[in-house]
Every structure is written in structure tokens, then in C-alpha cells.
Amino acid sequence: AQSVAQPEDQVNVAEGNPLTVKCTYSVSGNPYLFWYVQYPNRGLQFLLKYITGDNLVKGSYGFEAEFNKSQTSFHLKKPSALVSDSALYFCAVRPRSYNTDKLIFGTGTRLQVFP
Amino acid sequence: GAGVSQTPSNKVTEKGKYVELRCDPISGHTALYWYRQSLGQGPEFLIYFQGTGAADDSGLPNDRFFAVRPEGSVSTLKIQRTERGDSAVYLCASSLMVEGEQFFGPGTRLTVL
């Protein structure tokens, strides 16, 4: 079965420190990979995506993600966390299939950045 | 507005009732998607449209759920004989084309009493 795992329910980090939010996936082939962020009472917002090419992808708000094919991982990173980064983060994959265009989401990781 | 809009933002209904949830995609977006997000979970795919036709409805949980997009723009998700387990946030997304970035609306929170 195709799935996405976010092993940490919550990640706590001090403001100014680097952060990592982990994601691994189990999908056949070479899927597209995404990170979305969800703030309270707001819709999911796109952060970044990996399609092909350079394994380090840069996205919105200073976030980046590193694709590792051998480990089937796509961890989200930021060199210096801000309190305003506190939110719920979702990793998602889209299988490269001719007959579907759905996103498969992980269960989410709550990021808490402390001042 | 420029984004995906969904109405109503909240819907409370009684078990057994019929509900309709509406999604207005970003103008010009040909692909439209419905997801359902239960508390503490990630969004789960329900159905997606390419134009007027449902290209993949494999995520619909049962035949009580149905969605339409008659003119290739606005979509309505219809739930018959609602059950308490249907309570969730229903998310709509649209993209300019299939395999494009999906833009999400704020969701409709459905509560079935």
C-alpha cells in the first residue's frame, strides 16, 4: 500500500536554531514530493515540491527539503527557526500514475518554536 | 477572490440528513480535488475532476458520497444519509492542470450530531 510516514507528532525547537521535520514514503516509482503547512483556521499552504533534478529543493519562507532516493525520505529543513513558523506541517506524495492525480498525505507534524 | 473558496465554512446537521458542500476553484483551473481531514489526521483523497468529468473517484468511502462539476468550474460534494463518522473537515483544491500544484481552500467543517 502507498503511504507517507511522519514519525514525529511534534517537534520543539528554540527560535534561531535549525529545524528538521522528517518524512519517509512508500510509493512505487519516482513520485512527486510536497510539503504543505497548515495554520489554525486556514487552508493548507504549499511550501515546496520535488519533481526531478537537484536533491535539495528551496521553497517559501526560507524552508528547504532534501530528497534521498535510497532512504525514500524528504525531510523538511530550515537553518534558523522563527516563532511564526509554529504550525502543522504535512508531507505529501503524488504517484506518477496515468490514472490518478491524488496527493497522499502523512499524518502531520506540529512544529513548536519557542522564543 | 483569488483563492479557492468553500461554502459553508461550518455545517451542523443531524444523523440521516442530506448535505451539500460547495467549492469554487481558482478561475481557469481545470482540475479540482476533494479531500477529507479527520481530527488528528492528514487529508485523505476523495475524488478529482478534470474538467466536468470525475477522473478518479476511488477515494469516495461509499455510495452515500457523490460529487458533481457540471460546468467544469464549481463543484458540489453531496452526502446522503449522513452518519456521525462523516464528521470532518472537507477540503477542496484546484490546479491549473493535472499534475500542477494544488491550491487548497479553507475547508468546510461538517459536524453530524
Coordinates of N, CA and C in Angstrom, one line a residue:
Chain A
A1 N 0.8 -1.2 0.0 CA 0.0 0.0 0.0 C 0.9 1.2 0.0
Q2 N 0.4 2.3 -0.7 CA 1.2 3.5 -0.7 C 0.9 4.3 0.5
S3 N 2.0 4.8 1.1 CA 1.8 5.6 2.4 C 2.9 6.6 2.6
V4 N 2.6 7.5 3.5 CA 3.6 8.5 3.9 C 3.7 8.5 5.4
A5 N 4.9 8.5 5.9 CA 5.1 8.5 7.4 C 5.8 9.8 7.8
Q6 N 5.2 10.3 8.9 CA 5.8 11.4 9.6 C 6.0 10.9 11.0
P7 N 7.1 10.5 11.4 CA 7.3 9.8 12.6 C 7.1 10.6 13.9
E8 N 7.2 11.9 13.8 CA 7.1 12.8 15.0 C 5.8 13.5 15.0
D9 N 5.0 13.3 16.0 CA 3.8 14.1 16.2 C 4.1 15.6 16.4
Q10 N 5.2 15.8 17.1 CA 5.5 17.2 17.5 C 7.0 17.4 17.5
V11 N 7.5 18.5 17.0 CA 8.9 18.9 17.0 C 9.0 20.2 17.8
N12 N 9.8 20.3 18.8 CA 10.1 21.5 19.5 C 11.5 22.0 19.2
V13 N 11.6 23.3 19.0 CA 12.9 23.9 18.7 C 12.9 25.4 19.2
A14 N 14.0 25.8 19.6 CA 14.2 27.2 20.1 C 14.4 28.1 18.9
E15 N 13.8 29.3 19.0 CA 14.0 30.3 17.9 C 15.5 30.5 17.6
G16 N 15.8 30.5 16.3 CA 17.2 30.7 15.9 C 17.9 29.5 15.6
N17 N 17.4 28.4 16.2 CA 18.0 27.1 15.9 C 17.6 26.4 14.6
P18 N 18.4 25.5 14.1 CA 17.9 24.8 12.9 C 16.8 23.8 13.2
L19 N 15.9 23.6 12.3 CA 14.8 22.6 12.5 C 14.8 21.6 11.4
T20 N 14.4 20.4 11.7 CA 14.1 19.3 10.7 C 12.8 18.6 11.1
V21 N 12.0 18.5 10.1 CA 10.7 17.7 10.2 C 10.8 16.5 9.2
K22 N 10.7 15.3 9.8 CA 11.0 14.1 9.0 C 9.8 13.6 8.2
C23 N 10.1 13.0 7.0 CA 9.1 12.4 6.2 C 9.8 11.2 5.4
T24 N 9.1 10.1 5.5 CA 9.5 9.0 4.6 C 8.3 8.5 3.9
Y25 N 8.5 7.8 2.7 CA 7.3 7.4 1.9 C 7.5 6.0 1.4
S26 N 6.4 5.4 1.1 CA 6.4 4.1 0.5 C 5.5 4.1 -0.7
V27 N 6.0 4.5 -1.8 CA 5.3 4.6 -3.1 C 6.2 4.1 -4.2
S28 N 5.6 3.3 -5.1 CA 6.4 2.8 -6.2 C 6.7 3.8 -7.2
G29 N 7.8 3.6 -7.9 CA 8.3 4.6 -8.9 C 8.9 5.8 -8.3
N30 N 8.9 6.9 -9.0 CA 9.5 8.1 -8.6 C 8.4 9.2 -8.4
P31 N 7.8 9.2 -7.3 CA 6.7 10.2 -7.1 C 7.1 11.6 -7.0
Y32 N 6.2 12.5 -7.2 CA 6.4 13.9 -6.8 C 6.3 14.0 -5.3
L33 N 7.0 14.9 -4.7 CA 7.0 15.1 -3.3 C 6.7 16.5 -2.9
F34 N 5.9 16.7 -1.8 CA 5.5 18.0 -1.5 C 5.5 18.2 0.1
W35 N 5.6 19.5 0.5 CA 5.4 19.9 1.8 C 4.4 21.0 1.8
Y36 N 3.4 20.8 2.7 CA 2.3 21.9 2.9 C 2.4 22.3 4.4
V37 N 1.9 23.5 4.7 CA 1.8 24.0 6.1 C 0.4 24.4 6.3
Q38 N -0.1 24.1 7.5 CA -1.5 24.5 7.9 C -1.5 25.3 9.2
Y39 N -1.9 26.6 9.1 CA -2.1 27.4 10.2 C -3.5 27.3 10.7
P40 N -3.7 27.6 12.0 CA -5.1 27.5 12.6 C -6.1 28.2 11.8
N41 N -7.2 27.6 11.5 CA -8.3 28.2 10.8 C -8.0 28.7 9.4
R42 N -6.9 28.1 8.8 CA -6.6 28.5 7.5 C -6.4 27.2 6.6
G43 N -6.4 27.4 5.3 CA -6.2 26.2 4.5 C -4.8 25.8 4.4
L44 N -4.6 24.7 3.8 CA -3.2 24.2 3.5 C -2.5 25.1 2.6
Q45 N -1.3 25.4 2.9 CA -0.5 26.3 2.0 C 0.7 25.5 1.5
F46 N 1.0 25.6 0.2 CA 2.1 25.0 -0.4 C 3.4 25.6 0.0
L47 N 4.4 24.7 0.4 CA 5.7 25.2 0.7 C 6.7 25.0 -0.3
L48 N 6.8 23.7 -0.8 CA 7.8 23.4 -1.8 C 7.5 22.0 -2.4
K49 N 8.1 21.7 -3.5 CA 7.9 20.4 -4.1 C 9.2 19.9 -4.8
Y50 N 9.3 18.6 -4.9 CA 10.4 18.0 -5.7 C 9.8 17.2 -6.8
I51 N 10.3 17.5 -8.0 CA 9.8 16.8 -9.2 C 11.0 15.9 -9.7
T52 N 12.1 16.6 -10.0 CA 13.3 15.9 -10.5 C 14.5 16.9 -10.3
G53 N 15.7 16.4 -10.5 CA 16.8 17.3 -10.5 C 17.5 17.3 -9.2
D54 N 18.0 18.5 -8.8 CA 18.7 18.7 -7.6 C 18.0 18.1 -6.3
N55 N 18.7 17.4 -5.5 CA 18.0 16.8 -4.4 C 17.6 17.8 -3.3
L56 N 18.2 19.0 -3.3 CA 17.9 20.0 -2.3 C 17.0 21.0 -3.0
V57 N 15.8 21.1 -2.4 CA 14.7 21.9 -3.0 C 14.5 23.1 -2.1
K58 N 14.5 24.3 -2.6 CA 14.2 25.5 -1.8 C 12.8 26.0 -2.0
G59 N 12.1 26.4 -0.9 CA 10.7 26.8 -1.0 C 10.5 28.1 -0.3
S60 N 9.2 28.3 0.1 CA 8.7 29.5 0.7 C 9.2 29.7 2.1
Y61 N 9.3 30.9 2.5 CA 9.6 31.3 3.9 C 11.0 30.7 4.4
G62 N 11.9 30.5 3.5 CA 13.2 30.0 3.9 C 13.3 28.5 4.2
F63 N 12.3 27.8 3.9 CA 12.3 26.3 4.1 C 12.9 25.7 2.9
E64 N 13.5 24.5 3.1 CA 14.1 23.7 2.1 C 13.8 22.2 2.5
A65 N 14.0 21.4 1.5 CA 13.8 19.9 1.8 C 14.8 19.1 1.0
E66 N 15.2 18.0 1.6 CA 16.3 17.2 1.0 C 15.7 15.9 0.6
F67 N 15.7 15.5 -0.7 CA 15.2 14.3 -1.2 C 16.4 13.3 -1.2
N68 N 16.1 12.1 -0.6 CA 17.0 11.0 -0.6 C 16.4 9.7 -1.1
K69 N 16.7 9.4 -2.3 CA 16.0 8.3 -3.0 C 16.3 7.0 -2.3
S70 N 17.5 6.7 -1.9 CA 17.8 5.4 -1.3 C 17.1 5.2 0.0
Q71 N 16.9 6.3 0.8 CA 16.2 6.2 2.0 C 14.7 6.5 1.9
T72 N 14.3 6.8 0.7 CA 12.9 7.2 0.4 C 12.4 8.3 1.4
S73 N 13.2 9.3 1.6 CA 12.9 10.4 2.6 C 12.9 11.7 1.9
F74 N 12.2 12.6 2.5 CA 12.0 14.0 2.0 C 11.9 14.9 3.2
H75 N 12.9 15.1 4.0 CA 12.9 15.9 5.2 C 12.9 17.4 5.0
L76 N 12.0 18.0 5.7 CA 11.9 19.5 5.7 C 12.9 20.1 6.6
K77 N 13.5 21.2 6.2 CA 14.6 21.8 7.0 C 14.5 23.4 6.9
K78 N 15.0 24.0 7.9 CA 15.2 25.4 7.9 C 16.4 25.8 8.8
P79 N 17.3 26.6 8.3 CA 18.5 26.9 9.1 C 18.3 27.6 10.4
S80 N 17.3 28.5 10.4 CA 17.1 29.3 11.6 C 15.6 29.4 11.8
A81 N 15.0 28.8 12.9 CA 13.6 28.8 13.1 C 13.1 30.1 13.6
L82 N 11.8 30.5 13.3 CA 11.1 31.6 13.8 C 9.9 31.2 14.6
V83 N 9.5 32.0 15.6 CA 8.3 31.7 16.3 C 7.1 31.5 15.4
S84 N 7.1 32.4 14.4 CA 6.0 32.4 13.4 C 5.9 31.1 12.5
D85 N 7.0 30.3 12.6 CA 7.0 29.0 11.9 C 6.1 28.0 12.6
S86 N 5.7 28.2 13.8 CA 4.9 27.3 14.5 C 3.6 27.0 13.8
A87 N 3.4 25.8 13.5 CA 2.2 25.4 12.6 C 2.2 23.9 12.5
L88 N 1.3 23.4 11.7 CA 1.2 21.9 11.4 C 1.7 21.7 10.0
Y89 N 2.6 20.8 9.9 CA 3.3 20.5 8.6 C 2.9 19.2 8.1
F90 N 2.6 19.1 6.8 CA 2.2 17.9 6.1 C 3.1 17.6 5.0
C91 N 3.6 16.4 4.9 CA 4.3 15.8 3.8 C 3.3 15.1 2.9
A92 N 3.5 15.2 1.6 CA 2.6 14.5 0.7 C 3.3 14.0 -0.5
V93 N 2.8 12.9 -1.1 CA 3.4 12.4 -2.3 C 2.3 12.3 -3.4
R94 N 2.7 12.4 -4.6 CA 1.8 12.1 -5.7 C 2.4 11.1 -6.6
P95 N 1.8 9.9 -6.7 CA 2.4 8.8 -7.5 C 2.4 9.3 -9.0
R96 N 3.4 8.9 -9.7 CA 3.4 9.2 -11.1 C 2.7 8.1 -11.9
S97 N 1.4 8.3 -11.9 CA 0.5 7.3 -12.5 C -0.4 8.0 -13.5
Y98 N -0.7 7.3 -14.6 CA -1.5 8.0 -15.6 C -3.0 8.1 -15.2
N99 N -3.4 7.3 -14.2 CA -4.8 7.2 -13.9 C -5.2 7.9 -12.6
T100 N -4.3 8.6 -12.0 CA -4.7 9.4 -10.8 C -3.8 10.6 -10.6
D101 N -4.3 11.6 -9.9 CA -3.6 12.8 -9.7 C -3.7 13.2 -8.2
K102 N -4.0 12.2 -7.4 CA -4.3 12.4 -5.9 C -3.0 12.6 -5.2
L103 N -3.1 13.4 -4.1 CA -2.0 13.5 -3.1 C -2.3 12.5 -2.0
I104 N -1.2 11.9 -1.5 CA -1.3 11.0 -0.3 C -0.5 11.8 0.8
F105 N -1.2 12.1 1.9 CA -0.6 12.9 2.9 C -0.2 12.0 4.1
G106 N 0.8 12.5 4.8 CA 1.2 12.0 6.1 C 0.2 12.5 7.2
T107 N 0.4 12.1 8.4 CA -0.5 12.5 9.5 C -0.2 13.8 10.1
G108 N 0.9 14.4 9.6 CA 1.3 15.8 10.1 C 2.2 15.8 11.3
T109 N 3.0 16.9 11.4 CA 3.9 17.1 12.5 C 3.7 18.5 12.9
R110 N 3.4 18.7 14.2 CA 3.2 20.0 14.8 C 4.6 20.6 15.2
L111 N 4.9 21.7 14.6 CA 6.2 22.4 14.9 C 5.9 23.5 15.9
Q112 N 6.6 23.4 17.0 CA 6.5 24.5 18.0 C 7.9 25.1 18.2
V113 N 7.9 26.4 17.9 CA 9.2 27.2 18.0 C 9.0 28.1 19.2
F114 N 9.9 27.9 20.2 CA 9.9 28.7 21.4 C 10.8 29.9 21.4
P115 N 10.3 31.0 21.9 CA 11.2 32.2 21.9 C 12.4 32.1 22.8
Chain B
G1 N -12.7 36.4 -5.1 CA -11.3 36.4 -4.6 C -10.4 35.6 -5.4
A2 N -9.1 35.6 -5.1 CA -8.2 34.9 -5.9 C -8.0 33.5 -5.6
G3 N -8.4 33.1 -4.4 CA -8.1 31.7 -3.9 C -9.3 30.8 -4.1
V4 N -9.2 29.6 -3.7 CA -10.3 28.6 -3.6 C -11.2 29.0 -2.5
S5 N -12.5 29.0 -2.8 CA -13.4 29.3 -1.7 C -14.4 28.1 -1.5
Q6 N -14.8 27.9 -0.2 CA -15.7 26.8 0.1 C -16.8 27.4 1.0
T7 N -18.0 26.9 0.7 CA -19.2 27.3 1.5 C -20.0 26.1 1.8
P8 N -20.7 26.0 3.0 CA -20.4 26.9 4.1 C -19.1 26.7 4.8
S9 N -18.7 27.5 5.7 CA -17.4 27.2 6.4 C -17.7 26.2 7.5
N10 N -18.9 26.2 8.0 CA -19.3 25.2 9.0 C -20.7 24.7 8.7
K11 N -20.9 23.5 8.9 CA -22.2 22.9 8.7 C -22.5 21.9 9.8
V12 N -23.6 22.1 10.5 CA -24.0 21.1 11.6 C -25.3 20.5 11.1
T13 N -25.4 19.2 11.1 CA -26.6 18.5 10.7 C -26.9 17.3 11.6
E14 N -28.0 16.7 11.4 CA -28.4 15.6 12.2 C -28.2 14.3 11.4
K15 N -27.9 13.3 12.1 CA -27.7 12.0 11.5 C -28.9 11.6 10.6
G16 N -28.6 11.2 9.4 CA -29.6 10.8 8.4 C -30.0 11.9 7.4
K17 N -29.5 13.1 7.7 CA -29.9 14.2 6.8 C -28.9 14.2 5.6
Y18 N -29.3 15.0 4.6 CA -28.6 15.2 3.3 C -27.9 16.6 3.4
V19 N -26.6 16.6 2.9 CA -25.9 17.8 2.9 C -25.2 18.0 1.6
E20 N -25.0 19.3 1.2 CA -24.2 19.7 0.1 C -23.1 20.7 0.5
L21 N -21.9 20.4 0.0 CA -20.8 21.3 0.3 C -20.3 21.8 -1.1
R22 N -20.0 23.1 -1.1 CA -19.7 23.8 -2.4 C -18.2 24.2 -2.4
C23 N -17.7 24.1 -3.6 CA -16.3 24.6 -3.8 C -16.2 25.4 -5.1
D24 N -15.7 26.6 -4.9 CA -15.4 27.5 -6.1 C -13.9 27.5 -6.3
P25 N -13.4 26.9 -7.4 CA -12.0 26.9 -7.6 C -11.4 28.2 -8.1
I26 N -10.1 28.3 -8.2 CA -9.5 29.4 -8.8 C -9.9 29.5 -10.3
S27 N -10.2 30.7 -10.7 CA -10.7 30.8 -12.1 C -9.6 30.3 -13.1
G28 N -10.1 29.5 -14.0 CA -9.2 28.9 -15.0 C -8.6 27.6 -14.7
H29 N -8.7 27.2 -13.4 CA -8.2 25.9 -13.0 C -9.0 24.8 -13.6
T30 N -8.4 23.9 -14.3 CA -9.2 22.8 -14.9 C -9.4 21.6 -14.0
A31 N -8.4 21.4 -13.1 CA -8.5 20.2 -12.2 C -9.0 20.6 -10.8
L32 N -9.9 19.8 -10.2 CA -10.5 20.1 -8.9 C -10.5 18.8 -8.1
Y33 N -10.2 19.0 -6.8 CA -10.0 17.8 -5.9 C -10.8 18.0 -4.7
W34 N -11.3 16.9 -4.1 CA -11.9 16.9 -2.8 C -11.1 15.9 -1.9
Y35 N -10.8 16.4 -0.7 CA -10.2 15.6 0.4 C -11.0 15.7 1.7
R36 N -10.8 14.8 2.6 CA -11.5 14.8 3.9 C -10.4 14.7 4.9
Q37 N -10.5 15.6 5.9 CA -9.5 15.6 7.0 C -10.2 15.4 8.3
S38 N -9.9 14.2 8.9 CA -10.5 13.9 10.3 C -9.5 14.5 11.3
L39 N -10.0 14.6 12.5 CA -9.2 15.2 13.6 C -7.9 14.4 13.8
G40 N -6.8 15.1 13.8 CA -5.5 14.5 14.1 C -4.9 13.7 12.9
Q41 N -5.6 13.8 11.7 CA -5.1 13.1 10.6 C -4.7 14.0 9.4
G42 N -4.0 13.5 8.5 CA -3.8 14.2 7.2 C -5.0 14.1 6.3
P43 N -5.1 15.0 5.3 CA -6.1 14.9 4.4 C -6.1 13.6 3.6
E44 N -7.3 13.1 3.4 CA -7.5 11.8 2.6 C -8.2 12.1 1.3
F45 N -7.7 11.7 0.2 CA -8.3 11.9 -1.1 C -9.7 11.3 -1.2
L46 N -10.6 12.0 -1.8 CA -11.9 11.5 -2.1 C -12.1 11.3 -3.6
I47 N -12.0 12.4 -4.4 CA -12.3 12.4 -5.8 C -11.6 13.6 -6.5
Y48 N -11.3 13.4 -7.8 CA -10.8 14.6 -8.5 C -11.5 14.6 -9.9
F49 N -11.6 15.9 -10.4 CA -12.2 16.2 -11.7 C -11.2 16.8 -12.6
Q50 N -11.2 16.4 -13.8 CA -10.6 17.0 -14.9 C -11.7 17.6 -15.8
G51 N -11.9 18.9 -15.8 CA -13.0 19.5 -16.5 C -14.3 19.1 -15.8
T52 N -15.2 18.6 -16.5 CA -16.5 18.2 -15.9 C -16.6 16.8 -15.4
G53 N -15.7 15.9 -15.9 CA -15.7 14.5 -15.5 C -14.9 14.1 -14.4
A54 N -15.4 13.2 -13.6 CA -14.6 12.6 -12.5 C -13.5 11.7 -13.0
A55 N -12.3 12.1 -12.9 CA -11.2 11.3 -13.4 C -10.8 10.1 -12.5
D56 N -11.0 10.3 -11.2 CA -10.7 9.3 -10.2 C -11.6 9.5 -9.0
D57 N -12.5 8.6 -8.7 CA -13.4 8.7 -7.6 C -13.1 7.5 -6.6
S58 N -11.9 7.0 -6.6 CA -11.6 5.8 -5.8 C -11.5 6.1 -4.4
G59 N -11.5 7.4 -4.0 CA -11.4 7.7 -2.5 C -12.8 7.9 -1.9
L60 N -13.8 7.9 -2.6 CA -15.2 8.0 -2.0 C -15.4 6.8 -1.2
P61 N -15.8 7.0 0.1 CA -15.9 5.9 1.0 C -17.0 4.9 0.7
N62 N -18.1 5.4 0.2 CA -19.3 4.5 -0.1 C -20.2 5.3 -1.0
D63 N -21.3 4.7 -1.4 CA -22.3 5.3 -2.4 C -23.1 6.4 -1.7
R64 N -22.9 6.7 -0.5 CA -23.6 7.9 0.1 C -23.0 9.2 -0.4
F65 N -21.7 9.1 -0.8 CA -21.0 10.2 -1.3 C -21.0 10.4 -2.8
F66 N -21.2 11.6 -3.2 CA -21.3 11.8 -4.7 C -20.8 13.3 -4.9
A67 N -20.2 13.5 -6.0 CA -19.7 14.9 -6.3 C -20.0 15.2 -7.8
V68 N -20.2 16.4 -8.1 CA -20.5 16.9 -9.5 C -19.7 18.1 -9.8
R69 N -19.5 18.3 -11.0 CA -18.9 19.6 -11.5 C -19.5 19.8 -12.9
P70 N -20.7 20.2 -13.0 CA -21.4 20.2 -14.3 C -20.9 21.1 -15.4
E71 N -20.3 22.2 -15.0 CA -19.8 23.2 -16.0 C -18.3 23.3 -16.0
G72 N -17.7 22.4 -15.2 CA -16.2 22.5 -15.2 C -15.6 23.5 -14.4
S73 N -16.4 24.1 -13.5 CA -15.9 25.1 -12.6 C -16.3 24.8 -11.1
V74 N -17.4 25.3 -10.7 CA -17.9 25.0 -9.3 C -18.2 23.5 -9.2
S75 N -17.9 23.0 -8.0 CA -18.2 21.6 -7.7 C -19.0 21.5 -6.4
T76 N -19.8 20.5 -6.3 CA -20.6 20.2 -5.1 C -20.4 18.8 -4.7
L77 N -20.0 18.6 -3.4 CA -19.9 17.3 -2.8 C -21.2 17.1 -2.0
K78 N -21.8 15.9 -2.3 CA -23.1 15.6 -1.8 C -23.0 14.4 -0.9
I79 N -23.6 14.4 0.3 CA -23.5 13.3 1.2 C -25.0 13.0 1.6
Q80 N -25.4 11.8 1.3 CA -26.7 11.4 1.7 C -26.7 10.6 3.0
R81 N -27.8 10.6 3.7 CA -28.0 9.8 5.0 C -26.7 9.9 5.8
T82 N -26.4 11.2 6.2 CA -25.2 11.4 7.0 C -25.1 10.6 8.2
E83 N -23.9 10.2 8.5 CA -23.6 9.4 9.8 C -22.6 10.2 10.6
R84 N -22.5 9.9 11.9 CA -21.6 10.6 12.8 C -20.2 10.5 12.3
G85 N -19.8 9.4 11.7 CA -18.5 9.2 11.3 C -18.1 10.1 10.1
D86 N -19.1 10.7 9.5 CA -18.8 11.6 8.4 C -18.3 13.0 8.9
S87 N -18.3 13.2 10.2 CA -17.9 14.5 10.7 C -16.4 14.6 10.4
A88 N -16.0 15.7 9.8 CA -14.6 16.0 9.4 C -14.6 17.4 8.8
V89 N -13.4 17.8 8.4 CA -13.2 19.0 7.6 C -13.1 18.5 6.1
Y90 N -13.9 19.0 5.3 CA -13.8 18.7 3.8 C -13.1 19.8 3.1
L91 N -12.0 19.4 2.5 CA -11.1 20.3 1.8 C -11.3 20.2 0.3
C92 N -11.3 21.3 -0.4 CA -11.3 21.4 -1.8 C -10.0 22.0 -2.3
A93 N -9.5 21.5 -3.4 CA -8.3 22.1 -4.0 C -8.5 22.2 -5.5
S94 N -7.7 23.1 -6.1 CA -7.8 23.2 -7.6 C -6.3 23.4 -8.1
S95 N -6.1 23.0 -9.4 CA -4.8 23.3 -10.0 C -5.1 23.6 -11.5
L96 N -4.1 24.3 -12.0 CA -4.2 24.8 -13.4 C -4.3 23.7 -14.4
M97 N -3.7 22.6 -14.1 CA -3.7 21.5 -14.9 C -3.4 20.2 -14.1
V98 N -3.7 19.1 -14.7 CA -3.4 17.8 -14.0 C -1.9 17.8 -13.8
E99 N -1.4 17.4 -12.6 CA 0.0 17.3 -12.2 C 0.5 18.7 -11.8
G100 N -0.3 19.7 -11.8 CA 0.1 21.0 -11.3 C 0.0 21.1 -9.8
E101 N 0.5 22.2 -9.3 CA 0.4 22.4 -7.8 C -1.0 22.6 -7.4
Q102 N -1.4 22.0 -6.3 CA -2.8 22.1 -5.8 C -2.9 23.2 -4.8
F103 N -3.9 24.0 -5.0 CA -4.2 25.2 -4.1 C -5.4 24.8 -3.3
F104 N -5.3 24.9 -2.0 CA -6.4 24.4 -1.1 C -7.3 25.6 -0.6
G105 N -8.6 25.3 -0.5 CA -9.5 26.2 0.2 C -9.4 26.0 1.7
P106 N -10.2 26.9 2.4 CA -10.1 26.8 3.9 C -10.9 25.6 4.5
G107 N -11.7 25.0 3.7 CA -12.4 23.8 4.2 C -13.8 24.1 4.7
T108 N -14.6 23.1 4.7 CA -15.9 23.1 5.4 C -15.9 22.1 6.5
R109 N -16.2 22.6 7.7 CA -16.2 21.7 8.9 C -17.6 21.1 9.0
L110 N -17.8 19.9 8.8 CA -19.1 19.2 8.9 C -19.2 18.4 10.2
T111 N -20.2 18.7 11.0 CA -20.5 18.0 12.2 C -21.8 17.4 12.1
V112 N -21.8 16.1 12.3 CA -23.1 15.3 12.3 C -23.4 14.9 13.7
L113 N -24.6 15.3 14.2 CA -25.0 15.1 15.5 C -25.8 13.8 15.7

